[in-house]
XYZ file of C-alpha atoms in Angstrom:
700
model
C 8.989 65.220 -78.151
C 10.595 63.002 -80.448
C 13.290 63.749 -82.527
C 14.747 61.945 -85.366
C 17.477 62.338 -87.738
C 15.804 64.682 -90.737
C 15.078 67.367 -88.075
C 17.442 70.190 -87.225
C 17.262 71.722 -83.292
C 19.971 73.065 -81.213
C 18.662 69.665 -78.629
C 19.687 67.205 -81.457
C 22.911 69.095 -83.058
C 24.060 69.235 -79.438
C 23.225 65.688 -78.484
C 25.128 64.494 -81.821
C 28.268 66.182 -81.205
C 28.071 64.699 -78.152
C 28.119 61.451 -79.668
C 31.103 62.624 -81.976
C 33.211 63.442 -78.754
C 32.152 60.431 -76.691
C 33.171 58.345 -79.683
C 36.407 60.027 -80.432
C 37.669 59.320 -76.920
C 36.490 55.954 -77.219
C 38.693 55.269 -80.137
C 41.190 57.152 -78.197
C 40.710 54.894 -75.098
C 41.143 51.707 -77.803
C 44.027 53.031 -79.856
C 45.887 53.308 -75.917
C 44.624 50.234 -74.648
C 46.253 48.653 -77.879
C 48.852 50.201 -77.425
C 48.936 48.570 -73.675
C 48.394 45.223 -74.980
C 51.300 45.063 -77.664
C 53.881 46.397 -75.549
C 52.709 43.484 -72.630
C 52.644 40.455 -75.311
C 56.233 42.530 -75.760
C 57.018 41.970 -72.424
C 55.861 38.188 -72.063
C 57.461 37.291 -75.102
C 61.103 38.275 -73.997
C 60.818 37.136 -70.734
C 59.773 34.084 -71.374
C 62.884 34.075 -73.843
C 65.379 35.689 -71.325
C 64.441 32.868 -69.157
C 64.911 30.092 -71.221
C 68.205 31.084 -72.022
C 69.264 31.743 -68.640
C 67.796 29.068 -66.884
C 70.703 27.073 -66.086
C 72.442 30.316 -64.536
C 69.298 31.030 -62.262
C 68.841 30.496 -59.143
C 65.403 28.718 -57.934
C 63.889 31.734 -56.044
C 64.896 33.945 -59.507
C 62.932 31.745 -61.638
C 60.113 31.789 -59.947
C 59.995 35.654 -59.821
C 60.674 35.278 -63.762
C 57.153 32.962 -63.765
C 55.363 35.493 -61.400
C 56.291 38.074 -63.481
C 54.986 36.363 -66.918
C 52.096 35.079 -65.448
C 51.117 38.978 -64.317
C 51.960 40.548 -67.587
C 49.498 37.922 -69.531
C 47.012 38.763 -66.443
C 47.169 42.523 -67.353
C 47.257 42.105 -71.020
C 43.817 39.604 -70.646
C 41.836 42.523 -68.838
C 43.035 45.109 -71.285
C 41.527 42.973 -73.921
C 38.446 42.662 -72.034
C 38.417 46.603 -71.999
C 38.893 46.867 -75.519
C 36.167 44.606 -76.052
C 33.742 46.283 -73.954
C 34.619 49.497 -75.998
C 34.272 48.268 -78.840
C 30.645 47.410 -78.158
C 30.315 51.081 -76.652
C 31.438 52.306 -79.831
C 28.674 50.924 -81.951
C 25.981 52.354 -79.557
C 27.866 54.196 -76.621
C 24.563 54.893 -74.340
C 20.897 54.753 -74.146
C 19.523 57.193 -72.068
C 20.450 60.523 -70.224
C 19.246 61.946 -67.535
C 20.607 65.697 -65.430
C 20.514 65.364 -61.713
C 21.427 68.165 -59.836
C 22.497 66.738 -56.176
C 21.079 68.917 -52.954
C 24.444 70.376 -52.296
C 24.766 71.242 -55.392
C 23.881 74.039 -57.984
C 24.866 72.365 -61.183
C 23.283 69.840 -63.340
C 25.315 66.502 -63.499
C 24.783 64.796 -66.675
C 24.556 60.902 -66.394
C 24.574 59.127 -69.765
C 23.302 55.387 -69.259
C 25.078 52.711 -71.045
C 25.152 48.930 -71.648
C 28.861 49.178 -70.241
C 30.822 51.802 -68.172
C 33.291 54.368 -69.609
C 35.665 56.207 -67.589
C 38.008 58.376 -69.205
C 41.251 57.658 -67.694
C 43.215 60.513 -69.748
C 40.829 63.659 -68.831
C 39.595 61.588 -65.404
C 35.612 61.518 -66.470
C 32.952 59.055 -66.219
C 31.779 59.742 -69.825
C 29.388 56.643 -69.179
C 27.724 54.942 -66.604
C 26.834 51.305 -66.413
C 23.128 50.590 -66.048
C 23.218 48.489 -63.283
C 25.524 51.603 -61.233
C 23.694 52.854 -58.099
C 23.075 56.335 -59.947
C 22.006 54.471 -62.426
C 18.231 53.585 -60.977
C 17.278 57.596 -60.949
C 16.778 56.302 -64.891
C 13.959 53.761 -64.409
C 12.573 54.392 -61.056
C 12.112 58.493 -61.395
C 10.476 61.252 -63.874
C 11.204 64.763 -63.661
C 11.391 66.153 -59.887
C 12.605 64.932 -56.800
C 14.954 62.015 -56.876
C 17.332 59.580 -54.611
C 19.700 56.788 -54.960
C 21.951 54.821 -52.449
C 25.296 55.559 -53.248
C 28.250 53.698 -51.432
C 28.417 56.748 -49.337
C 24.700 57.018 -48.611
C 21.690 58.537 -50.018
C 21.791 61.104 -52.588
C 18.856 63.481 -53.062
C 18.300 65.514 -55.807
C 16.680 67.192 -58.834
C 15.920 65.527 -62.034
C 15.521 68.161 -64.753
C 15.990 66.194 -68.410
C 15.318 62.853 -69.755
C 16.370 62.090 -72.522
C 16.440 58.204 -74.827
C 18.317 57.321 -77.820
C 18.752 54.730 -80.212
C 22.017 54.529 -81.411
C 23.394 51.634 -83.897
C 26.587 51.495 -85.768
C 27.696 55.103 -83.656
C 24.935 57.015 -85.365
C 21.766 58.758 -83.963
C 18.652 56.994 -85.468
C 16.419 58.933 -82.966
C 16.239 60.699 -79.377
C 13.089 61.261 -77.118
C 12.961 63.952 -74.983
C 9.889 64.593 -73.075
C 8.686 65.456 -69.305
C 6.461 62.076 -68.621
C 7.649 58.389 -68.681
C 9.839 58.120 -71.465
C 10.071 54.679 -71.570
C 6.367 53.904 -73.122
C 7.532 55.183 -76.977
C 11.341 53.757 -76.771
C 9.053 50.266 -75.087
C 6.781 50.592 -78.122
C 9.483 50.915 -80.604
C 11.441 47.861 -79.734
C 8.401 45.625 -79.124
C 7.308 46.210 -82.870
C 10.092 45.334 -84.279
C 10.597 41.449 -85.377
C 11.973 39.321 -83.820
C 16.131 38.132 -83.117
C 17.299 34.704 -82.863
C 17.861 35.036 -79.705
C 16.721 36.331 -76.528
C 17.775 40.074 -76.166
C 18.818 42.273 -73.540
C 16.044 44.767 -72.247
C 18.696 47.727 -70.841
C 17.325 50.335 -72.539
C 13.337 49.345 -71.582
C 13.078 47.875 -67.872
C 10.536 48.939 -66.131
C 9.941 50.567 -62.773
C 8.000 47.186 -60.811
C 11.240 44.988 -62.918
C 14.080 47.246 -61.745
C 12.767 46.708 -58.193
C 13.288 42.545 -58.677
C 16.967 43.297 -60.428
C 18.041 45.266 -57.635
C 16.740 43.043 -55.000
C 20.140 42.352 -53.526
C 19.195 40.892 -50.125
C 16.455 38.295 -50.456
C 17.542 34.888 -50.075
C 14.928 33.617 -52.288
C 13.482 35.255 -54.648
C 9.846 34.235 -56.407
C 9.100 35.606 -59.420
C 5.242 34.966 -60.435
C 4.924 36.399 -63.752
C 2.416 36.297 -66.518
C 3.095 35.238 -69.984
C 5.257 37.669 -72.119
C 6.193 39.673 -68.518
C 9.798 39.237 -69.427
C 10.532 37.703 -66.264
C 13.209 35.047 -67.718
C 15.118 38.194 -69.027
C 14.029 39.982 -65.939
C 15.651 37.219 -63.970
C 19.043 37.191 -66.025
C 19.257 40.982 -65.932
C 18.908 40.085 -61.826
C 21.885 38.079 -62.469
C 23.999 40.422 -64.297
C 23.596 43.311 -61.875
C 24.784 40.790 -58.609
C 27.580 40.018 -60.362
C 28.558 43.699 -60.842
C 27.085 44.820 -57.197
C 29.157 41.819 -55.499
C 32.198 41.341 -58.118
C 34.702 40.600 -55.182
C 32.762 37.418 -53.538
C 30.316 36.707 -56.648
C 31.535 34.951 -60.134
C 29.595 33.278 -63.269
C 31.043 30.200 -62.259
C 29.222 30.465 -58.955
C 25.879 30.602 -60.336
C 23.744 27.794 -61.679
C 20.299 27.773 -64.129
C 17.859 25.097 -64.369
C 15.884 25.644 -67.069
C 13.390 23.651 -68.607
C 15.311 22.262 -72.091
C 18.033 22.410 -73.794
C 16.508 24.695 -76.875
C 15.166 27.497 -74.334
C 18.804 27.571 -72.458
C 20.447 28.519 -76.091
C 17.799 30.625 -76.555
C 18.824 32.706 -73.400
C 22.291 32.134 -73.892
C 23.185 35.367 -75.207
C 22.100 37.661 -72.228
C 24.542 37.900 -70.034
C 27.096 37.687 -72.421
C 25.619 40.972 -74.242
C 25.678 42.507 -70.528
C 29.460 42.213 -70.298
C 29.635 38.767 -68.117
C 30.311 34.990 -68.655
C 27.930 32.685 -69.610
C 26.783 30.812 -66.263
C 26.524 26.558 -65.873
C 22.919 25.418 -66.675
C 21.315 21.913 -66.236
C 17.818 20.507 -66.519
C 16.278 18.715 -63.224
C 16.698 15.849 -65.578
C 20.925 15.451 -65.858
C 20.504 17.142 -62.546
C 18.786 13.616 -61.605
C 20.857 10.826 -63.357
C 23.931 12.801 -61.751
C 22.590 12.270 -58.114
C 21.220 8.805 -59.276
C 24.731 8.357 -60.271
C 23.795 7.141 -63.239
C 22.175 4.025 -61.903
C 18.510 4.141 -62.665
C 16.533 4.401 -66.246
C 13.783 6.995 -66.028
C 11.280 8.847 -68.242
C 11.663 12.535 -68.420
C 9.073 14.928 -67.627
C 8.110 15.108 -71.538
C 7.476 11.628 -72.154
C 5.239 11.446 -68.773
C 3.311 14.549 -69.807
C 2.845 13.125 -73.599
C 1.628 10.068 -72.204
C -1.031 11.515 -70.308
C -2.083 13.604 -73.235
C -2.366 10.644 -75.344
C -4.164 8.478 -73.359
C -6.949 9.105 -70.448
C -5.080 6.872 -67.703
C -6.945 7.780 -64.088
C -4.139 5.729 -62.405
C -1.182 7.585 -63.825
C -3.092 10.977 -62.958
C -3.707 9.511 -59.534
C 0.123 8.336 -58.920
C 1.426 11.871 -59.915
C -0.733 14.163 -58.243
C -0.440 11.908 -54.847
C 3.638 12.058 -55.539
C 3.072 15.990 -55.833
C 1.441 16.657 -52.537
C 3.463 18.102 -49.437
C 1.957 15.137 -47.853
C 3.753 12.211 -49.112
C 6.863 14.267 -48.881
C 6.060 13.632 -45.296
C 5.323 10.291 -45.598
C 9.047 9.750 -47.063
C 10.684 11.224 -44.195
C 8.377 9.227 -41.618
C 9.517 5.892 -43.785
C 13.265 6.924 -43.953
C 13.314 7.379 -39.899
C 11.600 4.107 -39.940
C 13.738 2.367 -41.690
C 16.506 4.572 -39.938
C 15.475 2.683 -36.472
C 15.174 -0.575 -37.906
C 18.494 -0.763 -39.587
C 20.437 -1.620 -36.636
C 19.189 -4.514 -34.109
C 22.524 -3.970 -31.107
C 23.653 -6.750 -29.002
C 26.668 -6.773 -26.763
C 30.041 -8.149 -28.202
C 32.114 -10.133 -26.061
C 35.973 -10.490 -26.322
C 36.196 -13.273 -23.175
C 37.697 -12.601 -19.843
C 34.772 -9.927 -19.434
C 35.791 -7.904 -22.120
C 32.654 -6.164 -23.783
C 31.153 -3.654 -26.132
C 28.228 -2.844 -25.018
C 24.990 -2.935 -27.267
C 23.881 0.655 -26.611
C 27.383 1.902 -27.080
C 27.622 0.259 -30.848
C 23.711 1.957 -31.124
C 24.896 4.998 -30.316
C 27.772 4.803 -32.891
C 25.412 3.734 -35.372
C 23.225 6.610 -34.815
C 26.265 8.996 -34.778
C 26.848 7.948 -38.542
C 23.715 8.538 -40.107
C 23.740 9.816 -43.623
C 27.005 7.520 -44.607
C 27.556 4.907 -47.159
C 26.246 1.117 -45.514
C 30.011 -0.294 -45.432
C 31.642 3.075 -44.561
C 28.749 2.637 -41.765
C 29.793 -0.722 -40.280
C 33.710 0.316 -40.682
C 33.307 3.208 -38.490
C 31.765 1.429 -35.797
C 34.276 -1.660 -36.296
C 36.780 1.166 -35.480
C 34.745 2.804 -32.736
C 34.507 -0.737 -31.090
C 38.115 -1.412 -31.014
C 39.343 1.848 -29.583
C 36.717 1.191 -26.704
C 38.395 -2.087 -26.238
C 41.889 -0.718 -26.511
C 41.000 2.155 -24.100
C 39.128 0.191 -21.346
C 41.197 -3.193 -21.254
C 44.591 -1.747 -22.696
C 44.304 -4.436 -25.567
C 44.609 -4.953 -29.240
C 42.574 -6.862 -31.398
C 43.959 -9.770 -33.133
C 43.541 -10.410 -36.905
C 40.702 -12.840 -36.510
C 38.872 -11.326 -33.590
C 38.943 -8.107 -36.033
C 37.224 -10.458 -38.468
C 34.958 -11.927 -35.522
C 33.894 -8.349 -34.569
C 33.059 -7.198 -37.948
C 31.257 -9.751 -39.258
C 29.466 -9.239 -35.580
C 28.267 -5.501 -36.474
C 27.664 -6.209 -40.064
C 25.176 -9.119 -38.940
C 23.471 -6.466 -36.242
C 22.361 -4.117 -39.291
C 20.136 -4.544 -41.860
C 21.072 -3.699 -45.571
C 18.746 -2.549 -47.848
C 19.560 -1.498 -51.766
C 17.792 1.966 -52.438
C 15.495 0.713 -55.047
C 13.648 -2.347 -52.577
C 13.531 0.811 -50.202
C 11.881 2.769 -52.263
C 9.850 -0.170 -53.648
C 9.056 -1.084 -50.074
C 7.769 2.716 -49.370
C 4.224 2.303 -50.796
C 3.596 -1.295 -49.049
C 4.347 0.977 -46.049
C 2.155 3.246 -46.842
C -0.705 0.789 -47.338
C -0.591 2.373 -51.178
C 1.330 -0.422 -53.352
C -0.697 0.849 -56.424
C 1.314 3.936 -56.524
C 4.490 2.623 -57.477
C 4.182 1.461 -61.121
C 7.104 1.500 -63.223
C 7.135 2.709 -67.231
C 7.784 1.013 -70.294
C 11.315 -0.880 -70.159
C 11.421 -1.306 -66.492
C 11.981 2.233 -66.208
C 11.002 4.695 -63.548
C 8.055 7.155 -64.035
C 9.365 10.468 -63.676
C 7.061 11.415 -60.731
C 9.086 8.279 -59.064
C 12.199 9.924 -59.814
C 12.509 12.799 -57.051
C 10.656 10.779 -54.575
C 13.711 8.509 -55.068
C 16.385 11.075 -54.790
C 14.762 12.706 -51.566
C 15.047 9.073 -49.724
C 18.228 8.659 -51.283
C 19.753 11.911 -49.467
C 17.975 10.732 -45.562
C 19.705 7.274 -45.801
C 22.876 7.831 -47.375
C 23.416 11.746 -46.647
C 23.614 14.754 -49.163
C 25.356 15.161 -51.865
C 27.831 17.622 -51.549
C 29.148 18.296 -55.113
C 26.818 20.941 -55.247
C 27.507 23.405 -52.179
C 29.765 25.486 -54.200
C 26.695 27.163 -55.942
C 26.117 30.389 -54.749
C 23.106 31.480 -56.341
C 20.277 29.534 -58.459
C 18.098 30.604 -61.296
C 14.683 28.267 -61.460
C 12.869 28.849 -64.797
C 9.504 27.551 -64.934
C 9.153 27.610 -61.266
C 5.430 25.374 -61.862
C 6.691 22.499 -62.928
C 8.192 21.538 -60.058
C 6.779 19.574 -57.221
C 7.182 20.323 -53.345
C 9.326 17.023 -53.593
C 11.255 18.617 -55.961
C 11.649 21.625 -53.970
C 13.152 19.744 -50.862
C 15.730 18.251 -52.661
C 16.781 21.087 -54.315
C 16.616 23.495 -50.884
C 19.103 20.814 -48.952
C 21.360 20.769 -52.540
C 21.605 24.085 -52.656
C 21.900 25.907 -49.632
C 22.591 29.532 -51.512
C 20.358 32.342 -52.746
C 17.309 31.407 -55.121
C 15.661 33.566 -57.673
C 12.163 31.404 -58.736
C 10.507 32.176 -61.709
C 7.377 30.769 -63.570
C 3.890 31.329 -64.017
C 1.120 28.827 -62.915
C -1.176 29.384 -66.148
C 1.455 27.826 -67.955
C 1.630 24.366 -66.287
C 1.751 21.854 -68.392
C 1.075 19.278 -65.696
C -1.955 20.322 -63.565
C -1.538 17.417 -61.544
C 2.079 18.161 -59.799
C 1.573 22.174 -60.752
C 3.320 24.307 -58.104
C 2.023 27.898 -57.513
C 4.010 30.923 -55.638
C 1.950 30.587 -52.380
C 2.913 26.283 -52.574
C 6.432 27.102 -53.462
C 6.702 29.803 -50.324
C 5.497 26.750 -48.084
C 9.042 24.827 -48.674
C 10.459 28.223 -48.639
C 9.110 30.630 -45.198
C 11.767 32.935 -45.733
C 11.178 33.976 -49.662
C 9.919 37.179 -50.884
C 7.297 36.938 -53.650
C 7.352 39.725 -57.091
C 4.401 39.671 -59.526
C 4.924 40.909 -63.052
C 1.354 41.019 -64.669
C 2.124 43.555 -67.625
C 2.582 41.306 -70.518
C 4.824 42.752 -73.077
C 5.483 40.347 -75.427
C 2.321 40.096 -77.601
C -0.011 42.562 -79.317
C -2.977 43.423 -77.417
C -5.628 41.759 -79.589
C -3.385 38.539 -78.848
C -3.430 39.125 -75.171
C -6.934 39.461 -75.088
C -7.328 36.600 -77.384
C -5.358 34.328 -75.101
C -7.135 35.605 -71.897
C -10.106 34.243 -73.086
C -8.494 31.134 -73.327
C -7.536 31.387 -69.487
C -9.569 33.897 -67.920
C -7.982 32.686 -64.306
C -4.797 34.345 -65.264
C -3.059 37.739 -64.199
C -2.395 39.567 -67.475
C -2.749 43.476 -68.411
C -1.585 43.523 -71.994
C 0.325 46.788 -73.690
C -1.046 48.932 -75.847
C 0.575 47.846 -78.996
C -1.846 47.342 -81.066
C -1.733 44.980 -84.864
C -3.372 42.377 -86.298
C -6.807 40.616 -84.753
C -5.533 36.597 -84.523
C -7.584 34.702 -86.761
C -9.528 31.325 -85.702
C -9.822 29.331 -89.401
C -12.306 26.365 -89.988
C -11.606 24.034 -92.791
C -14.223 21.419 -94.573
C -11.346 18.997 -94.043
C -7.856 18.096 -92.646
C -6.069 18.249 -95.853
C -7.604 21.651 -97.164
C -6.411 22.999 -93.105
C -2.727 21.455 -94.217
C -3.193 23.468 -97.324
C -3.609 26.779 -95.780
C -1.006 26.227 -92.958
C 1.422 25.731 -96.160
C 0.017 28.374 -97.419
C 1.127 30.629 -94.437
C 4.372 29.284 -94.095
C 5.294 30.453 -97.528
C 3.832 34.008 -96.520
C 6.183 33.567 -93.840
C 8.860 33.434 -95.872
C 8.034 36.748 -97.962
C 7.393 38.698 -94.734
C 9.500 40.990 -93.154
C 9.271 38.114 -89.780
C 11.789 36.446 -88.945
C 10.378 34.231 -86.769
C 7.701 31.097 -87.482
C 6.592 28.738 -84.500
C 3.635 26.320 -85.321
C 2.879 24.525 -82.178
C 1.181 21.622 -81.702
C -0.575 20.290 -78.577
C 2.095 16.772 -78.188
C 5.484 16.034 -79.746
C 3.219 13.316 -81.435
C 1.449 15.928 -83.510
C 4.468 17.656 -84.493
C 6.804 15.385 -85.584
C 3.406 13.777 -87.724
C 3.279 17.477 -89.044
C 6.278 18.042 -89.319
C 6.584 14.886 -91.860
C 3.846 15.969 -94.027
C 5.434 19.753 -94.499
C 9.101 18.931 -94.488
C 8.729 18.035 -98.561
C 7.505 21.392 -98.987
C 9.559 23.739 -96.683
C 13.184 21.555 -96.204
C 14.298 24.210 -93.798
C 11.277 23.820 -91.615
C 12.890 22.661 -88.225
C 11.265 19.931 -85.506
C 12.389 21.342 -82.149
C 11.850 17.923 -79.724
C 13.603 17.108 -76.022
C 16.721 16.184 -77.575
C 17.371 19.469 -79.630
C 19.674 21.948 -78.701
C 19.768 24.743 -80.978
C 16.720 27.541 -80.695
C 16.605 27.064 -84.976
C 16.365 30.312 -87.213
C 13.042 30.907 -89.368
C 10.153 28.288 -89.179
C 9.801 25.947 -86.651
C 7.674 23.367 -85.495
C 7.186 22.156 -82.584
C 5.033 20.763 -78.831
C 3.582 23.499 -76.837
C 5.874 22.177 -73.838
C 9.097 22.754 -75.664
C 7.961 26.385 -76.847
C 7.540 27.806 -73.537
C 10.065 30.445 -72.877
C 10.118 31.111 -76.636
C 8.450 33.879 -78.902
C 7.962 34.095 -82.317
C 6.767 36.539 -84.852
C 4.027 34.684 -86.001
C 2.211 31.619 -84.835
C -0.221 28.886 -85.897
C -1.740 26.922 -84.062
C -3.092 23.733 -85.908
C -6.184 21.075 -84.968
C -7.236 23.822 -81.962
C -10.337 21.513 -82.563
C -12.745 20.265 -79.147
C -11.274 16.735 -79.503
C -7.709 17.967 -79.577
C -8.411 20.705 -76.649
C -10.863 20.002 -74.079
C -9.198 19.163 -70.234
C -7.376 21.835 -68.296
C -4.212 20.113 -69.129
C -5.402 21.059 -72.910
C -6.068 24.554 -72.116
C -2.953 25.490 -70.655
C -1.017 24.133 -73.255
C -3.299 26.104 -76.081
C -2.350 29.296 -73.983
C 1.120 28.567 -73.925
C 1.010 28.401 -77.526
C -1.503 31.966 -78.311
C 1.071 33.380 -75.704
C 4.296 32.661 -77.915
C 2.745 35.474 -80.768
C 4.726 38.789 -80.946
C 2.457 40.074 -83.950
C 0.952 37.043 -85.747
C -1.792 34.548 -84.436
C -3.556 32.003 -86.338
C -5.431 28.889 -84.791
C -6.732 26.490 -87.538
C -9.303 23.563 -87.266
C -11.091 20.981 -89.153
C -13.934 19.544 -87.305
C -15.741 21.461 -83.864
C -13.597 24.155 -82.422
C -12.138 23.975 -78.926
C -14.576 25.246 -76.355
C -11.670 27.565 -75.028
C -11.756 29.596 -78.503
C -13.499 33.142 -78.506
C -16.439 33.014 -81.246
C -15.082 32.622 -84.728
C -15.927 32.971 -88.619
C -17.698 30.862 -90.716
C -15.333 27.592 -92.143
C -12.772 29.285 -94.533
C -12.703 25.603 -96.350
C -16.586 25.753 -97.318
């Protein structure tokens, strides 16, 4: 049963009265908090003034006590201000769901209201709203009417669910409620999915599905791999999982303990609002390129992942494909490890060092000491061997070396060691492998992207681990399919913490270095895996169209119907361009909020933007240097669009020359699956063979 505001019935009346009462309790709590904050502020002000006035009369203990008192009052005031902020959010929408639960050992139903944040009314000592992450809230997501159970801190609680309702409350007004004995999520989900897009990714606490809830609340997996179809909500689910873990382990896990590896800064900005909406502080974020620069101490210049892909798309370079594929293999990782062992074995040729009068430091001692300090920088390693040799002489011969003798020992040890730069060692790797053709610098002497993490892996083997990231307690990796086994090996060593890894093998923008969930489990054998196949973003028609492009993709479209995708053929590129102009104008007059004009390459996006920007000054071009997800109409390449969604999508140049390879197919699939409500593909030549059948050319 669906109940709207204009319909009068006892259940609706009771719910409106309850909403009004909860609003009153929230406002009363807010007034009390504001009074407390005011008192704390006055207390801090008075304490500070008193301390300043009587500083000369106070001893050290009194000064320390005064500072601690001021700090405690300020801390308490800050916590109260945080509570006030959460209550203000609740005033706009206190809760989105309710269920009535009768525990087995009780006879009366317990109404449980679920909201974005919890509200415990101190005045009446009662939970009026439960946080969506609370243990009891799992009943709302996991069960329909009938038996249910959940894990409380005291153990398992069983009982009966006798009622379930869901609401949409905005600005304190109930817009509608649903009261049903079947899955109440479906109609609410349709309502949410049918809305126009927001500027950024939004929270989905009101529509979390059962399979999604299981992933969010999985608190035991050391590594959780989420393979999700396009539009399955995997990134949103991962962020809600982070929010859940911060709630569940609030005493041991903080926002600053978490790091997100995201594909680019635009995507990072797009998802930046989710955690704050859920009441958590924003967590740190970085991209693989930035991580690489830090690990290489900013001493090497290299092309980016997107630049490498752009080269692949613009030229049929068989050598580049071979180099990328070779360096993305597990075997290459093993070759680096064997080569590092070879370098280590050849790094020190020990000889006896003699001081005279029978005093000697044997070669075996020097060799063992050298091996003992593996992973230490060359200069420091030599110094440690010298210090150990001095101690050996002092212990066995009761003799302290003179300055000239220390110098002689140091020179001897340095002469036994072979110093090789990291750059030289990496170049020689390919000669050692018998594959010198696999090393080829990019333009301007930069490293190719496929060389960057193999170089880092070799650096870590030769010089030891970089420990600056050891404080990270949970790592979230998005777009897992775009990282290679070597990259995962580096990540595993850098971040020995829990991980959530997510992506979609069908959205790989570089099939020569792509990873699958199964391949990633080879690096993390202890990993648990989950799959999300239901696609929520796009309408049924758009999802079915996209599955024709990538028939091997596992995606189940949701039954939300809309306009059929259009494939428009034109007699000339000029006509195609004019049609795109008309589409952008029509978007400006529509009720939709976002339009993505998604090209295959960045070069194509920039060229099209140049042609269109005179007519549409507000049309934003997103590229690798962009850091903000722009509102309205944007134009970008498919790799930049990954993870984003738009009300409408236009995919230009959908012809056979532009989209013909497997790499092209994946990019076209990415472009199409960004569309929520409307999808249009245009071409002025033979249509791509990946497209379904289409109507006659519109330009004739």
